[in-house]
Amino acid sequence: ALRVSEQAIRILGGAGIMRDYPVGRFHRDALVYVIGEGTSEIQRNIIARDLDL
């Protein structure tokens, strides 16, 4: 989702980040998911902790 929204913003240029277009919102939403998931290392630590490893 993040890659696609970044490509759409590049295609639309400056208009892609304006609030008039939903692409900017899609991009911000995709960023939230990426940040919320954390890094791969953090995810591994959480899984290891949950599995008592």
PDB file of N, CA, C, O and CB in Angstrom:
ATOM      1  N   ALA A   1       0.826  -1.191   0.000  1.00  0.00           N
ATOM      2  CA  ALA A   1       0.000   0.000   0.000  1.00  0.00           C
ATOM      3  C   ALA A   1       0.872   1.258   0.000  1.00  0.00           C
ATOM      4  O   ALA A   1       0.574   2.246  -0.671  1.00  0.00           O
ATOM      5  CB  ALA A   1      -0.941  -0.003   1.211  1.00  0.00           C
ATOM      6  N   LEU A   2       1.947   1.188   0.767  1.00  0.00           N
ATOM      7  CA  LEU A   2       2.821   2.357   0.852  1.00  0.00           C
ATOM      8  C   LEU A   2       3.483   2.636  -0.492  1.00  0.00           C
ATOM      9  O   LEU A   2       3.533   3.782  -0.938  1.00  0.00           O
ATOM     10  CB  LEU A   2       3.890   2.152   1.936  1.00  0.00           C
ATOM     11  N   ARG A   3       3.982   1.603  -1.126  1.00  0.00           N
ATOM     12  CA  ARG A   3       4.663   1.772  -2.422  1.00  0.00           C
ATOM     13  C   ARG A   3       3.697   2.322  -3.471  1.00  0.00           C
ATOM     14  O   ARG A   3       4.054   3.213  -4.241  1.00  0.00           O
ATOM     15  CB  ARG A   3       5.260   0.425  -2.905  1.00  0.00           C
ATOM     16  N   VAL A   4       2.487   1.797  -3.500  1.00  0.00           N
ATOM     17  CA  VAL A   4       1.501   2.240  -4.490  1.00  0.00           C
ATOM     18  C   VAL A   4       1.105   3.689  -4.242  1.00  0.00           C
ATOM     19  O   VAL A   4       1.002   4.475  -5.184  1.00  0.00           O
ATOM     20  CB  VAL A   4       0.254   1.337  -4.454  1.00  0.00           C
ATOM     21  N   SER A   5       0.885   4.046  -2.984  1.00  0.00           N
ATOM     22  CA  SER A   5       0.497   5.428  -2.697  1.00  0.00           C
ATOM     23  C   SER A   5       1.640   6.393  -3.015  1.00  0.00           C
ATOM     24  O   SER A   5       1.392   7.511  -3.466  1.00  0.00           O
ATOM     25  CB  SER A   5       0.077   5.571  -1.223  1.00  0.00           C
ATOM     26  N   GLU A   6       2.891   5.975  -2.786  1.00  0.00           N
ATOM     27  CA  GLU A   6       4.026   6.828  -3.147  1.00  0.00           C
ATOM     28  C   GLU A   6       4.104   7.028  -4.653  1.00  0.00           C
ATOM     29  O   GLU A   6       4.404   8.128  -5.118  1.00  0.00           O
ATOM     30  CB  GLU A   6       5.334   6.225  -2.630  1.00  0.00           C
ATOM     31  N   GLN A   7       3.839   5.981  -5.416  1.00  0.00           N
ATOM     32  CA  GLN A   7       3.845   6.103  -6.875  1.00  0.00           C
ATOM     33  C   GLN A   7       2.729   7.034  -7.341  1.00  0.00           C
ATOM     34  O   GLN A   7       2.928   7.840  -8.250  1.00  0.00           O
ATOM     35  CB  GLN A   7       3.693   4.719  -7.535  1.00  0.00           C
ATOM     36  N   ALA A   8       1.561   6.924  -6.721  1.00  0.00           N
ATOM     37  CA  ALA A   8       0.441   7.790  -7.095  1.00  0.00           C
ATOM     38  C   ALA A   8       0.776   9.248  -6.807  1.00  0.00           C
ATOM     39  O   ALA A   8       0.447  10.129  -7.601  1.00  0.00           O
ATOM     40  CB  ALA A   8      -0.839   7.379  -6.343  1.00  0.00           C
ATOM     41  N   ILE A   9       1.424   9.505  -5.683  1.00  0.00           N
ATOM     42  CA  ILE A   9       1.811  10.878  -5.350  1.00  0.00           C
ATOM     43  C   ILE A   9       2.820  11.402  -6.368  1.00  0.00           C
ATOM     44  O   ILE A   9       2.744  12.561  -6.775  1.00  0.00           O
ATOM     45  CB  ILE A   9       2.403  10.948  -3.921  1.00  0.00           C
ATOM     46  N   ARG A  10       3.760  10.560  -6.781  1.00  0.00           N
ATOM     47  CA  ARG A  10       4.735  10.982  -7.800  1.00  0.00           C
ATOM     48  C   ARG A  10       4.033  11.327  -9.112  1.00  0.00           C
ATOM     49  O   ARG A  10       4.387  12.300  -9.777  1.00  0.00           O
ATOM     50  CB  ARG A  10       5.786   9.872  -8.039  1.00  0.00           C
ATOM     51  N   ILE A  11       3.037  10.521  -9.477  1.00  0.00           N
ATOM     52  CA  ILE A  11       2.316  10.759 -10.730  1.00  0.00           C
ATOM     53  C   ILE A  11       1.533  12.062 -10.655  1.00  0.00           C
ATOM     54  O   ILE A  11       1.518  12.839 -11.610  1.00  0.00           O
ATOM     55  CB  ILE A  11       1.369   9.587 -11.043  1.00  0.00           C
ATOM     56  N   LEU A  12       0.878  12.300  -9.515  1.00  0.00           N
ATOM     57  CA  LEU A  12       0.060  13.502  -9.363  1.00  0.00           C
ATOM     58  C   LEU A  12       0.887  14.744  -9.048  1.00  0.00           C
ATOM     59  O   LEU A  12       0.395  15.866  -9.171  1.00  0.00           O
ATOM     60  CB  LEU A  12      -0.963  13.289  -8.275  1.00  0.00           C
ATOM     61  N   GLY A  13       2.128  14.551  -8.647  1.00  0.00           N
ATOM     62  CA  GLY A  13       2.969  15.688  -8.290  1.00  0.00           C
ATOM     63  C   GLY A  13       2.484  16.326  -7.001  1.00  0.00           C
ATOM     64  O   GLY A  13       2.034  15.630  -6.091  1.00  0.00           O
ATOM     65  N   GLY A  14       2.571  17.629  -6.921  1.00  0.00           N
ATOM     66  CA  GLY A  14       2.174  18.352  -5.715  1.00  0.00           C
ATOM     67  C   GLY A  14       0.718  18.157  -5.350  1.00  0.00           C
ATOM     68  O   GLY A  14       0.356  18.226  -4.175  1.00  0.00           O
ATOM     69  N   ALA A  15      -0.121  17.915  -6.343  1.00  0.00           N
ATOM     70  CA  ALA A  15      -1.544  17.712  -6.067  1.00  0.00           C
ATOM     71  C   ALA A  15      -1.776  16.444  -5.255  1.00  0.00           C
ATOM     72  O   ALA A  15      -2.786  16.327  -4.562  1.00  0.00           O
ATOM     73  CB  ALA A  15      -2.335  17.646  -7.373  1.00  0.00           C
ATOM     74  N   GLY A  16      -0.849  15.499  -5.337  1.00  0.00           N
ATOM     75  CA  GLY A  16      -1.011  14.234  -4.628  1.00  0.00           C
ATOM     76  C   GLY A  16      -1.002  14.360  -3.124  1.00  0.00           C
ATOM     77  O   GLY A  16      -1.547  13.506  -2.424  1.00  0.00           O
ATOM     78  N   ILE A  17      -0.385  15.425  -2.613  1.00  0.00           N
ATOM     79  CA  ILE A  17      -0.338  15.590  -1.164  1.00  0.00           C
ATOM     80  C   ILE A  17      -1.392  16.558  -0.645  1.00  0.00           C
ATOM     81  O   ILE A  17      -1.522  16.749   0.564  1.00  0.00           O
ATOM     82  CB  ILE A  17       1.027  16.064  -0.748  1.00  0.00           C
ATOM     83  N   MET A  18      -2.141  17.166  -1.552  1.00  0.00           N
ATOM     84  CA  MET A  18      -3.193  18.086  -1.131  1.00  0.00           C
ATOM     85  C   MET A  18      -4.369  17.311  -0.562  1.00  0.00           C
ATOM     86  O   MET A  18      -4.632  16.178  -0.966  1.00  0.00           O
ATOM     87  CB  MET A  18      -3.651  18.970  -2.305  1.00  0.00           C
ATOM     88  N   ARG A  19      -5.063  17.917   0.361  1.00  0.00           N
ATOM     89  CA  ARG A  19      -6.201  17.262   1.005  1.00  0.00           C
ATOM     90  C   ARG A  19      -7.388  17.076   0.056  1.00  0.00           C
ATOM     91  O   ARG A  19      -8.326  16.347   0.377  1.00  0.00           O
ATOM     92  CB  ARG A  19      -6.638  18.064   2.215  1.00  0.00           C
ATOM     93  N   ASP A  20      -7.355  17.725  -1.100  1.00  0.00           N
ATOM     94  CA  ASP A  20      -8.439  17.578  -2.070  1.00  0.00           C
ATOM     95  C   ASP A  20      -8.434  16.208  -2.733  1.00  0.00           C
ATOM     96  O   ASP A  20      -9.450  15.771  -3.273  1.00  0.00           O
ATOM     97  CB  ASP A  20      -8.340  18.658  -3.129  1.00  0.00           C
ATOM     98  N   TYR A  21      -7.303  15.536  -2.694  1.00  0.00           N
ATOM     99  CA  TYR A  21      -7.165  14.226  -3.326  1.00  0.00           C
ATOM    100  C   TYR A  21      -7.030  13.154  -2.247  1.00  0.00           C
ATOM    101  O   TYR A  21      -6.311  13.351  -1.268  1.00  0.00           O
ATOM    102  CB  TYR A  21      -5.942  14.198  -4.286  1.00  0.00           C
ATOM    103  N   PRO A  22      -7.711  12.026  -2.415  1.00  0.00           N
ATOM    104  CA  PRO A  22      -7.637  10.972  -1.395  1.00  0.00           C
ATOM    105  C   PRO A  22      -6.284  10.269  -1.333  1.00  0.00           C
ATOM    106  O   PRO A  22      -6.011   9.547  -0.373  1.00  0.00           O
ATOM    107  CB  PRO A  22      -8.707   9.951  -1.651  1.00  0.00           C
ATOM    108  N   VAL A  23      -5.438  10.466  -2.331  1.00  0.00           N
ATOM    109  CA  VAL A  23      -4.146   9.772  -2.363  1.00  0.00           C
ATOM    110  C   VAL A  23      -3.301  10.139  -1.141  1.00  0.00           C
ATOM    111  O   VAL A  23      -2.653   9.271  -0.557  1.00  0.00           O
ATOM    112  CB  VAL A  23      -3.383  10.116  -3.659  1.00  0.00           C
ATOM    113  N   GLY A  24      -3.303  11.395  -0.758  1.00  0.00           N
ATOM    114  CA  GLY A  24      -2.536  11.819   0.412  1.00  0.00           C
ATOM    115  C   GLY A  24      -2.999  11.114   1.672  1.00  0.00           C
ATOM    116  O   GLY A  24      -2.181  10.712   2.499  1.00  0.00           O
ATOM    117  N   ARG A  25      -4.301  10.962   1.820  1.00  0.00           N
ATOM    118  CA  ARG A  25      -4.843  10.256   2.988  1.00  0.00           C
ATOM    119  C   ARG A  25      -4.467   8.788   2.945  1.00  0.00           C
ATOM    120  O   ARG A  25      -4.101   8.212   3.970  1.00  0.00           O
ATOM    121  CB  ARG A  25      -6.370  10.407   3.055  1.00  0.00           C
ATOM    122  N   PHE A  26      -4.553   8.170   1.765  1.00  0.00           N
ATOM    123  CA  PHE A  26      -4.161   6.765   1.630  1.00  0.00           C
ATOM    124  C   PHE A  26      -2.699   6.579   2.039  1.00  0.00           C
ATOM    125  O   PHE A  26      -2.348   5.612   2.715  1.00  0.00           O
ATOM    126  CB  PHE A  26      -4.378   6.276   0.177  1.00  0.00           C
ATOM    127  N   HIS A  27      -1.859   7.518   1.617  1.00  0.00           N
ATOM    128  CA  HIS A  27      -0.437   7.430   1.946  1.00  0.00           C
ATOM    129  C   HIS A  27      -0.222   7.564   3.454  1.00  0.00           C
ATOM    130  O   HIS A  27       0.538   6.796   4.043  1.00  0.00           O
ATOM    131  CB  HIS A  27       0.359   8.516   1.196  1.00  0.00           C
ATOM    132  N   ARG A  28      -0.881   8.525   4.072  1.00  0.00           N
ATOM    133  CA  ARG A  28      -0.743   8.695   5.525  1.00  0.00           C
ATOM    134  C   ARG A  28      -1.240   7.461   6.263  1.00  0.00           C
ATOM    135  O   ARG A  28      -0.627   7.036   7.243  1.00  0.00           O
ATOM    136  CB  ARG A  28      -1.515   9.939   6.000  1.00  0.00           C
ATOM    137  N   ASP A  29      -2.345   6.882   5.804  1.00  0.00           N
ATOM    138  CA  ASP A  29      -2.864   5.663   6.433  1.00  0.00           C
ATOM    139  C   ASP A  29      -1.875   4.512   6.294  1.00  0.00           C
ATOM    140  O   ASP A  29      -1.674   3.753   7.242  1.00  0.00           O
ATOM    141  CB  ASP A  29      -4.214   5.272   5.815  1.00  0.00           C
ATOM    142  N   ALA A  30      -1.262   4.374   5.133  1.00  0.00           N
ATOM    143  CA  ALA A  30      -0.287   3.301   4.916  1.00  0.00           C
ATOM    144  C   ALA A  30       0.927   3.492   5.817  1.00  0.00           C
ATOM    145  O   ALA A  30       1.476   2.516   6.329  1.00  0.00           O
ATOM    146  CB  ALA A  30       0.149   3.254   3.438  1.00  0.00           C
ATOM    147  N   LEU A  31       1.351   4.734   6.016  1.00  0.00           N
ATOM    148  CA  LEU A  31       2.485   5.004   6.903  1.00  0.00           C
ATOM    149  C   LEU A  31       2.180   4.591   8.336  1.00  0.00           C
ATOM    150  O   LEU A  31       3.047   4.067   9.035  1.00  0.00           O
ATOM    151  CB  LEU A  31       2.855   6.486   6.857  1.00  0.00           C
ATOM    152  N   VAL A  32       0.948   4.827   8.770  1.00  0.00           N
ATOM    153  CA  VAL A  32       0.558   4.447  10.129  1.00  0.00           C
ATOM    154  C   VAL A  32       0.703   2.947  10.314  1.00  0.00           C
ATOM    155  O   VAL A  32       1.178   2.495  11.356  1.00  0.00           O
ATOM    156  CB  VAL A  32      -0.887   4.884  10.428  1.00  0.00           C
ATOM    157  N   TYR A  33       0.301   2.172   9.319  1.00  0.00           N
ATOM    158  CA  TYR A  33       0.420   0.721   9.429  1.00  0.00           C
ATOM    159  C   TYR A  33       1.879   0.288   9.479  1.00  0.00           C
ATOM    160  O   TYR A  33       2.229  -0.615  10.238  1.00  0.00           O
ATOM    161  CB  TYR A  33      -0.286   0.041   8.262  1.00  0.00           C
ATOM    162  N   VAL A  34       2.720   0.914   8.690  1.00  0.00           N
ATOM    163  CA  VAL A  34       4.143   0.561   8.685  1.00  0.00           C
ATOM    164  C   VAL A  34       4.773   0.897  10.033  1.00  0.00           C
ATOM    165  O   VAL A  34       5.509   0.087  10.597  1.00  0.00           O
ATOM    166  CB  VAL A  34       4.886   1.298   7.545  1.00  0.00           C
ATOM    167  N   ILE A  35       4.488   2.077  10.542  1.00  0.00           N
ATOM    168  CA  ILE A  35       5.052   2.496  11.826  1.00  0.00           C
ATOM    169  C   ILE A  35       4.482   1.642  12.956  1.00  0.00           C
ATOM    170  O   ILE A  35       5.207   1.250  13.870  1.00  0.00           O
ATOM    171  CB  ILE A  35       4.766   3.993  12.086  1.00  0.00           C
ATOM    172  N   GLY A  36       3.198   1.359  12.892  1.00  0.00           N
ATOM    173  CA  GLY A  36       2.544   0.579  13.941  1.00  0.00           C
ATOM    174  C   GLY A  36       3.042  -0.848  14.036  1.00  0.00           C
ATOM    175  O   GLY A  36       3.044  -1.430  15.121  1.00  0.00           O
ATOM    176  N   GLU A  37       3.460  -1.416  12.933  1.00  0.00           N
ATOM    177  CA  GLU A  37       3.947  -2.791  12.941  1.00  0.00           C
ATOM    178  C   GLU A  37       5.309  -2.895  13.594  1.00  0.00           C
ATOM    179  O   GLU A  37       5.639  -3.945  14.147  1.00  0.00           O
ATOM    180  CB  GLU A  37       4.010  -3.335  11.531  1.00  0.00           C
ATOM    181  N   GLY A  38       6.099  -1.859  13.551  1.00  0.00           N
ATOM    182  CA  GLY A  38       7.445  -1.900  14.117  1.00  0.00           C
ATOM    183  C   GLY A  38       8.419  -2.578  13.172  1.00  0.00           C
ATOM    184  O   GLY A  38       8.048  -3.057  12.101  1.00  0.00           O
ATOM    185  N   THR A  39       9.663  -2.606  13.592  1.00  0.00           N
ATOM    186  CA  THR A  39      10.683  -3.224  12.759  1.00  0.00           C
ATOM    187  C   THR A  39      10.587  -4.737  12.846  1.00  0.00           C
ATOM    188  O   THR A  39       9.940  -5.279  13.742  1.00  0.00           O
ATOM    189  CB  THR A  39      12.080  -2.753  13.174  1.00  0.00           C
ATOM    190  N   SER A  40      11.226  -5.402  11.920  1.00  0.00           N
ATOM    191  CA  SER A  40      11.237  -6.867  11.922  1.00  0.00           C
ATOM    192  C   SER A  40      11.863  -7.402  13.201  1.00  0.00           C
ATOM    193  O   SER A  40      11.420  -8.415  13.743  1.00  0.00           O
ATOM    194  CB  SER A  40      11.995  -7.401  10.699  1.00  0.00           C
ATOM    195  N   GLU A  41      12.890  -6.722  13.676  1.00  0.00           N
ATOM    196  CA  GLU A  41      13.557  -7.172  14.901  1.00  0.00           C
ATOM    197  C   GLU A  41      12.617  -7.076  16.100  1.00  0.00           C
ATOM    198  O   GLU A  41      12.582  -7.976  16.939  1.00  0.00           O
ATOM    199  CB  GLU A  41      14.827  -6.343  15.159  1.00  0.00           C
ATOM    200  N   ILE A  42      11.863  -5.997  16.179  1.00  0.00           N
ATOM    201  CA  ILE A  42      10.902  -5.846  17.273  1.00  0.00           C
ATOM    202  C   ILE A  42       9.838  -6.928  17.184  1.00  0.00           C
ATOM    203  O   ILE A  42       9.458  -7.509  18.200  1.00  0.00           O
ATOM    204  CB  ILE A  42      10.249  -4.448  17.243  1.00  0.00           C
ATOM    205  N   GLN A  43       9.354  -7.202  15.980  1.00  0.00           N
ATOM    206  CA  GLN A  43       8.349  -8.252  15.809  1.00  0.00           C
ATOM    207  C   GLN A  43       8.892  -9.604  16.242  1.00  0.00           C
ATOM    208  O   GLN A  43       8.185 -10.372  16.895  1.00  0.00           O
ATOM    209  CB  GLN A  43       7.884  -8.317  14.353  1.00  0.00           C
ATOM    210  N   ARG A  44      10.138  -9.909  15.889  1.00  0.00           N
ATOM    211  CA  ARG A  44      10.755 -11.185  16.307  1.00  0.00           C
ATOM    212  C   ARG A  44      10.857 -11.263  17.819  1.00  0.00           C
ATOM    213  O   ARG A  44      10.595 -12.314  18.404  1.00  0.00           O
ATOM    214  CB  ARG A  44      12.157 -11.347  15.680  1.00  0.00           C
ATOM    215  N   ASN A  45      11.232 -10.166  18.457  1.00  0.00           N
ATOM    216  CA  ASN A  45      11.335 -10.158  19.915  1.00  0.00           C
ATOM    217  C   ASN A  45       9.983 -10.390  20.576  1.00  0.00           C
ATOM    218  O   ASN A  45       9.891 -11.107  21.572  1.00  0.00           O
ATOM    219  CB  ASN A  45      11.924  -8.841  20.394  1.00  0.00           C
ATOM    220  N   ILE A  46       8.949  -9.791  20.033  1.00  0.00           N
ATOM    221  CA  ILE A  46       7.605  -9.976  20.587  1.00  0.00           C
ATOM    222  C   ILE A  46       7.160 -11.421  20.431  1.00  0.00           C
ATOM    223  O   ILE A  46       6.617 -12.012  21.365  1.00  0.00           O
ATOM    224  CB  ILE A  46       6.598  -9.032  19.903  1.00  0.00           C
ATOM    225  N   ILE A  47       7.386 -11.990  19.259  1.00  0.00           N
ATOM    226  CA  ILE A  47       7.005 -13.390  19.019  1.00  0.00           C
ATOM    227  C   ILE A  47       7.796 -14.316  19.930  1.00  0.00           C
ATOM    228  O   ILE A  47       7.234 -15.241  20.515  1.00  0.00           O
ATOM    229  CB  ILE A  47       7.233 -13.777  17.539  1.00  0.00           C
ATOM    230  N   ALA A  48       9.098 -14.073  20.054  1.00  0.00           N
ATOM    231  CA  ALA A  48       9.933 -14.911  20.921  1.00  0.00           C
ATOM    232  C   ALA A  48       9.460 -14.818  22.367  1.00  0.00           C
ATOM    233  O   ALA A  48       9.413 -15.824  23.075  1.00  0.00           O
ATOM    234  CB  ALA A  48      11.416 -14.495  20.817  1.00  0.00           C
ATOM    235  N   ARG A  49       9.115 -13.630  22.798  1.00  0.00           N
ATOM    236  CA  ARG A  49       8.623 -13.457  24.168  1.00  0.00           C
ATOM    237  C   ARG A  49       7.321 -14.216  24.379  1.00  0.00           C
ATOM    238  O   ARG A  49       7.132 -14.870  25.405  1.00  0.00           O
ATOM    239  CB  ARG A  49       8.420 -11.970  24.483  1.00  0.00           C
ATOM    240  N   ASP A  50       6.423 -14.124  23.397  1.00  0.00           N
ATOM    241  CA  ASP A  50       5.136 -14.813  23.509  1.00  0.00           C
ATOM    242  C   ASP A  50       5.291 -16.328  23.485  1.00  0.00           C
ATOM    243  O   ASP A  50       4.470 -17.047  24.054  1.00  0.00           O
ATOM    244  CB  ASP A  50       4.214 -14.377  22.389  1.00  0.00           C
ATOM    245  N   LEU A  51       6.340 -16.814  22.827  1.00  0.00           N
ATOM    246  CA  LEU A  51       6.588 -18.261  22.759  1.00  0.00           C
ATOM    247  C   LEU A  51       7.515 -18.730  23.878  1.00  0.00           C
ATOM    248  O   LEU A  51       7.908 -19.896  23.915  1.00  0.00           O
ATOM    249  CB  LEU A  51       7.190 -18.630  21.402  1.00  0.00           C
ATOM    250  N   ASP A  52       7.864 -17.820  24.791  1.00  0.00           N
ATOM    251  CA  ASP A  52       8.780 -18.118  25.900  1.00  0.00           C
ATOM    252  C   ASP A  52      10.126 -18.632  25.412  1.00  0.00           C
ATOM    253  O   ASP A  52      10.676 -19.578  25.977  1.00  0.00           O
ATOM    254  CB  ASP A  52       8.156 -19.140  26.836  1.00  0.00           C
ATOM    255  N   LEU A  53      10.658 -18.013  24.363  1.00  0.00           N
ATOM    256  CA  LEU A  53      11.976 -18.401  23.836  1.00  0.00           C
ATOM    257  C   LEU A  53      13.062 -17.501  24.375  1.00  0.00           C
ATOM    258  O   LEU A  53      14.234 -17.678  24.041  1.00  0.00           O
ATOM    259  CB  LEU A  53      11.983 -18.361  22.307  1.00  0.00           C
TER     260      LEU A  53
END
